[in-house]
Structure formats: C-alpha cells, structure tokens
C-alpha cells in the first residue's frame, strides 16, 4: 500500500525554483490499477520517481506498506526498492551487452539469489512474456515490443507487489502497445498493484482508477 | 550480490570494450615489466659486487699505515708523517686471540725476466699466510713455505699471465726468474681467478716479504692483511689490533683499519640505493598507468551512466556499484601486471642469453612488489570513478540514454 501525504518536490534550476509536485496526497491500495495522465511537464514522472524511491520529496510523508521510507539511507532504499517495486520505462533501459535472459536475471544477481534458482526463474519469466525463444538475443536483436516485454519480465522477476510503468507504450506502435498493456493488466489481475503513466487517453481509460495531474497537483 | 557474480559482471563489462581494455593492460604491463627488469638488473649488480668482495676473504681486516680520519677531527698537520708499519708490528699482532692469520704485505713494481723475455710487473712480498687470507688456489707447485718472516728466501710464486708470457712452451716450476738483479726459483703457479675486483693475481709475482723488502730497499709494509677467527671476533680483533699497534707506536693511534665487512656493507648500501632510485623512476610509469586506468574508468562510468542508473533502480546499493567498478579496475590492473611479469621475464631471458656471464637473478620480492603496486595503483585510481558511479542520481542517470 502506497500512502503519500502533502508531498512537495522543488527543483532548483539556476535562479528559478520549479514546483514539480505541489502538495500531493494520495493512497493507492494493494492490487489497485491506476493510470496517471496529464500534460507534459505536469509532474507525472516526478511523482512516479518519488513512489519508486528513486527521488526524495522535498517535504511530506510517504509510507510504503506502513514503512516510513522518508529519511532512509540510499542503501536501505535500494533494498526496499529491490524487494517491493518493479519498474518499466519508456526507453526500456536494457543493458545492451547482456542477453535478454541476463537482463532479466540482473535484479536477482543484485539480490544475491543462488545461480540455480536464477536460471529457473528467468526461464519462467521469459516464458510468461512469450519470449522463451529469444532468451539469448541481445537488445539490438529485438523489436521494441519485445524489448518492453523483456523489461516487464525483469521488473517482475523479484515478484514485487507494486509495478510502476512510466509511459511503457510511448515508444511502441499501437498494436505492440496494446499487447504490453494487456500483459501488465494480466499481472494486475494476479494481484500486483499497477500504476501506469500514459499520454494515451484510450489506454488511460482502461484503468478503474484514473488520476489527472496538472501543474504538480492532482486535478481529480 | 555473490562474489563470483561481481567478477562475472566486471569481466563482462571489460570484454564489451576490448580495445580500451587492451590499452590499459598494455600500459600497466609496460610499467610492471620495466620495474621488474630494472630491479633485476640492480639486484644482480648488487649481489655480483657483494659476492666479489666476499670472495676476497672472510672476516678480512686490513691494516694501513696512517690515520685516515673520516669522521671529524683535524687533518694531520703538515709534515707529520705516520710511523711505518713494520714486520715486527705484524708479528706482534699474533698476540691477539682473535686473529687466525696475519699476512704482511710489501708491494712494488720491478722488471722480471727469464731467457731474454722481460716485462714489468707487480711484486707482492708476503708470507705463506697470504694464501689463506686471500683464498688463493694453486695450479702447480706450492705456495711460499711456512718459515721465519725475516728470512729472505729466493723463491717465488707466479700468476697465470706471467707464466704464459715468460714460460710459454716450457714448465715454469724449477726455473729461475730474474727480478731486478736477483734470481728467484719458481716454486708455484697460481690458479687463474678469472674476473676479480681489486688485485689481479694473474699478473702477480709473489716472493717472501723479507726478500721484497730487500729488493725494494724498504722496512715498511704496504699493509697487513688479517683474518679474524670468526665474524663475531672481528670487532674484538680490531680493538686488539688498535691496542697492540698503539702500544708499539708510543701511544699514537696512527693506523687505519678497514674491515671487509664495512666495505661490503658500504657497497651494498650504495647499490641498494641505486636500485631503489632506478626502480622508483620505473615506478613512475606505473603511476602513469594508474592515471590511465582512472581516466578510462571515468570515461567508462560516463558512458555507462544510464546503466548505472538502471542498476540503482533495480536495487543496486552504492556498495555494490562501488565494488563492481573497483573489481573492473582491479581485473584490468591484474591482467596488466601478469602480462608485465611475462614481458619482464622475456626481457630477462633475452638478457641472460646475451650476457651469460652476468649473474641475472630476479628477486621474488620484486615480483610481488610489482604485482602489489600495480594492483594498488589500479584500485587507488579506480576508487574515484567507482565513487562517481555509486553516487550517481538514478533519476538523472536514467534520463540519459
Ligand atoms: N531533475 C530536474 N531538474 C530540474 N527540473 C526538473 C527535473 N526533473 C523534472 N523537472 C521539472 O519538473 C517538472 C515536472 O517534470 P516531469 O518530468 O515530472 O513531467 P512529466 O509530467 O513526466 O512530463 P512528460 O509527460 O513530458 O514526461 C517539469 O517542469 C520539469 O522541467
Ligand atoms: Mg515524464
């Protein structure tokens, strides 16, 4: 469960202060499916980064599964992130020199999971995104949709409770976009909390709960 | 993160950029190889010279007439000549319990001739004890006989060069050799010593000390060579020699005593310092290699900003990133060091084949030191890039593609 209360995030750019998040109070329950929409520069990515513990809010409180995650060390946050949060990016962010399987394996390597278990879980994860026959391909040998499916397999490999996606279909044609969304929704149906940022109204409308952000504030 | 995964990931990152890795490894290897080769040369030169000195004789003490003040004190006043060392002085030294052998020495140059062949050479006047003190080996015949030092027997022992030049086609033993206007019976020929520091005994004619004093019309000794009974008793021997001579010279401390020990250790020190200097200069190339490692690692971190950001997003701790990049630097340095050692060994092998006479030896400590130093520089210069990677802000890092 994600509980944000009076979150502010300022960015100092030269003389100017950008108020990217302006008093955000938001609770997302376990198993929810939430889409976040809003104009460019409104603060959607900033909000998601705060939720993902990649960015620290300037002020406000954040409880993740009733754990206060404000004012923790970077390394503690890394651990919380590793165990509770999965991440899917607009630009896939796969490591180019590693094969699909090795990319998916990476979070488990960081977590120190034993080799034998890793191989099994990677195979399962790739199968669940229909890429079992692409496991040894490197990113430059895969299509956009396949790359994003590898990224989803990687995001879910540690079996996190929460999956955050920042414009996961932003770089895909509409057909592969739909496939990716269906894949994510499928995970949600299995109980994973899903938060998706999107510019696409039709995709956003599929979520039972829709949040609109304008100028760093929740419009509705 | 498992240790072997850290290794595997670092290795993967290295092999993704082969040219870069090859350049670093080469730079490191050249540094390590030069350190190894120079240390080897320095060490070999040092042990060569120290061995040569030790071959001069063990527990050797040399007594010279005249005070050779090296630490403070006034130089002797003008016109003051030190008392000569005499044969009686040498004999008196037998009173010391710490002395095993005493060889008085008179030296001079004179023409030697036989059957129309003549040359100028060095004449040593000494006793049978010289053989023991200087570890001389005989090729033929015998050395000077054991006898009263004051007896001027007309016998001589000659070196190999003298034998070849004066007795080319005939046995030298039993022949007469003319020195100045006196005749000496050749009773022995020295074995050749090969290369030796100091006196060349191959060019030498040795006659009894009393004969030499008569030949050169002198009563003084050039020096007295003494063998102490053991290394430990050397210093007591030195004290007693000082005391005995002082008593005989009316309380004047007018001799200089050199222990072979002090000569060797002085050379040892000088050559060690020289080796260290040369090696430090070579060490600079290692530092240069270290800077190169740092540079390339920094570029690597910058190029892989997005990857580092991603790893952070996937739950990598600062510690893990730190170790990943340090391991990378360490692997590159280690590979460089190993290649450098191989290169160094090849150079040394080439040197030994070119100069088989020079005793080349690679000290193990130099190998280990080169290995340790290269690893250390690699790690030291790897710390900065690793820290940079670990401290990257994941959001900003991910923003870069
Ligand atoms: N690191 C930063 N430094 C300075 N300003 C920033 C930084 N990150 C975001 N901002 C600013 O904060 C505001 C919100 O940015 P954010 O990326 O959250 O927008 P967004 O809603 O995700 O936009 P888009 O739909 O284009 O991705 C913008 O005005 C942006 O310029
Ligand atoms: Mg955004």
PDB file of C-alpha atoms in Angstrom, chain A residues 66-145:
ATOM      1  CA  UNK A  66       3.256   1.089   6.540  1.00  0.00           C
ATOM      2  CA  UNK A  67       7.014   1.522   6.473  1.00  0.00           C
ATOM      3  CA  UNK A  68       8.199   5.110   6.702  1.00  0.00           C
ATOM      4  CA  UNK A  69      10.531   5.471   3.756  1.00  0.00           C
ATOM      5  CA  UNK A  70      11.394   9.126   4.238  1.00  0.00           C
ATOM      6  CA  UNK A  71      14.870   9.772   5.603  1.00  0.00           C
ATOM      7  CA  UNK A  72      16.333   6.387   4.962  1.00  0.00           C
ATOM      8  CA  UNK A  73      19.777   5.813   3.608  1.00  0.00           C
ATOM      9  CA  UNK A  74      20.247   5.191  -0.106  1.00  0.00           C
ATOM     10  CA  UNK A  75      21.261   1.612   0.523  1.00  0.00           C
ATOM     11  CA  UNK A  76      18.208   0.876   2.675  1.00  0.00           C
ATOM     12  CA  UNK A  77      16.025   2.329  -0.060  1.00  0.00           C
ATOM     13  CA  UNK A  78      17.826   0.202  -2.644  1.00  0.00           C
ATOM     14  CA  UNK A  79      16.841  -2.874  -0.706  1.00  0.00           C
ATOM     15  CA  UNK A  80      13.210  -1.809  -0.259  1.00  0.00           C
ATOM     16  CA  UNK A  81      13.061  -0.999  -3.960  1.00  0.00           C
ATOM     17  CA  UNK A  82      14.562  -4.329  -4.924  1.00  0.00           C
ATOM     18  CA  UNK A  83      12.012  -6.283  -2.913  1.00  0.00           C
ATOM     19  CA  UNK A  84       8.813  -4.263  -3.360  1.00  0.00           C
ATOM     20  CA  UNK A  85       8.944  -2.321  -6.577  1.00  0.00           C
ATOM     21  CA  UNK A  86       9.125  -3.229 -10.239  1.00  0.00           C
ATOM     22  CA  UNK A  87       9.850  -0.628 -12.851  1.00  0.00           C
ATOM     23  CA  UNK A  88       9.083  -0.336 -16.583  1.00  0.00           C
ATOM     24  CA  UNK A  89      10.459   2.615 -18.539  1.00  0.00           C
ATOM     25  CA  UNK A  90       9.527   4.341 -21.754  1.00  0.00           C
ATOM     26  CA  UNK A  91      13.005   3.702 -23.172  1.00  0.00           C
ATOM     27  CA  UNK A  92      13.192   0.073 -21.967  1.00  0.00           C
ATOM     28  CA  UNK A  93      16.624   0.579 -20.368  1.00  0.00           C
ATOM     29  CA  UNK A  94      18.071  -2.815 -21.080  1.00  0.00           C
ATOM     30  CA  UNK A  95      21.829  -3.266 -20.782  1.00  0.00           C
ATOM     31  CA  UNK A  96      22.994  -3.551 -24.400  1.00  0.00           C
ATOM     32  CA  UNK A  97      25.846  -6.024 -23.877  1.00  0.00           C
ATOM     33  CA  UNK A  98      23.676  -8.510 -21.970  1.00  0.00           C
ATOM     34  CA  UNK A  99      21.289 -11.025 -23.485  1.00  0.00           C
ATOM     35  CA  UNK A 100      17.559 -10.907 -22.737  1.00  0.00           C
ATOM     36  CA  UNK A 101      17.974 -13.627 -20.132  1.00  0.00           C
ATOM     37  CA  UNK A 102      20.902 -11.850 -18.485  1.00  0.00           C
ATOM     38  CA  UNK A 103      18.970  -8.594 -18.354  1.00  0.00           C
ATOM     39  CA  UNK A 104      16.065 -10.337 -16.668  1.00  0.00           C
ATOM     40  CA  UNK A 105      18.475 -12.015 -14.276  1.00  0.00           C
ATOM     41  CA  UNK A 106      20.102  -8.773 -13.123  1.00  0.00           C
ATOM     42  CA  UNK A 107      17.814  -7.917 -10.143  1.00  0.00           C
ATOM     43  CA  UNK A 108      18.358 -11.416  -8.758  1.00  0.00           C
ATOM     44  CA  UNK A 109      22.121 -11.044  -9.154  1.00  0.00           C
ATOM     45  CA  UNK A 110      21.956  -7.816  -7.173  1.00  0.00           C
ATOM     46  CA  UNK A 111      19.818  -9.542  -4.554  1.00  0.00           C
ATOM     47  CA  UNK A 112      22.283 -12.420  -4.276  1.00  0.00           C
ATOM     48  CA  UNK A 113      19.930 -15.206  -5.370  1.00  0.00           C
ATOM     49  CA  UNK A 114      21.663 -18.557  -5.987  1.00  0.00           C
ATOM     50  CA  UNK A 115      22.575 -19.391  -9.598  1.00  0.00           C
ATOM     51  CA  UNK A 116      20.413 -22.488  -9.930  1.00  0.00           C
ATOM     52  CA  UNK A 117      17.258 -20.740  -8.766  1.00  0.00           C
ATOM     53  CA  UNK A 118      18.026 -17.800 -11.024  1.00  0.00           C
ATOM     54  CA  UNK A 119      18.134 -19.857 -14.207  1.00  0.00           C
ATOM     55  CA  UNK A 120      14.757 -21.434 -13.459  1.00  0.00           C
ATOM     56  CA  UNK A 121      13.076 -18.157 -12.618  1.00  0.00           C
ATOM     57  CA  UNK A 122      14.500 -16.411 -15.701  1.00  0.00           C
ATOM     58  CA  UNK A 123      13.165 -19.179 -17.929  1.00  0.00           C
ATOM     59  CA  UNK A 124       9.740 -18.931 -16.304  1.00  0.00           C
ATOM     60  CA  UNK A 125       9.665 -15.141 -16.541  1.00  0.00           C
ATOM     61  CA  UNK A 126      10.643 -15.132 -20.218  1.00  0.00           C
ATOM     62  CA  UNK A 127       8.020 -17.777 -20.915  1.00  0.00           C
ATOM     63  CA  UNK A 128       5.370 -15.670 -19.201  1.00  0.00           C
ATOM     64  CA  UNK A 129       6.046 -12.802 -21.649  1.00  0.00           C
ATOM     65  CA  UNK A 130       6.254 -15.228 -24.569  1.00  0.00           C
ATOM     66  CA  UNK A 131       9.950 -14.754 -25.211  1.00  0.00           C
ATOM     67  CA  UNK A 132      11.316 -18.199 -24.302  1.00  0.00           C
ATOM     68  CA  UNK A 133      12.863 -18.483 -27.777  1.00  0.00           C
ATOM     69  CA  UNK A 134      14.612 -15.097 -27.533  1.00  0.00           C
ATOM     70  CA  UNK A 135      16.444 -15.549 -24.267  1.00  0.00           C
ATOM     71  CA  UNK A 136      19.956 -15.410 -25.727  1.00  0.00           C
ATOM     72  CA  UNK A 137      19.242 -12.464 -28.041  1.00  0.00           C
ATOM     73  CA  UNK A 138      20.846  -9.168 -27.253  1.00  0.00           C
ATOM     74  CA  UNK A 139      18.699  -5.988 -27.141  1.00  0.00           C
ATOM     75  CA  UNK A 140      19.819  -4.833 -30.590  1.00  0.00           C
ATOM     76  CA  UNK A 141      18.376  -8.060 -31.992  1.00  0.00           C
ATOM     77  CA  UNK A 142      14.895  -7.485 -30.541  1.00  0.00           C
ATOM     78  CA  UNK A 143      11.941  -5.306 -31.570  1.00  0.00           C
ATOM     79  CA  UNK A 144      10.532  -2.513 -29.398  1.00  0.00           C
ATOM     80  CA  UNK A 145       7.636  -4.610 -28.161  1.00  0.00           C
TER      81      UNK A 145
END
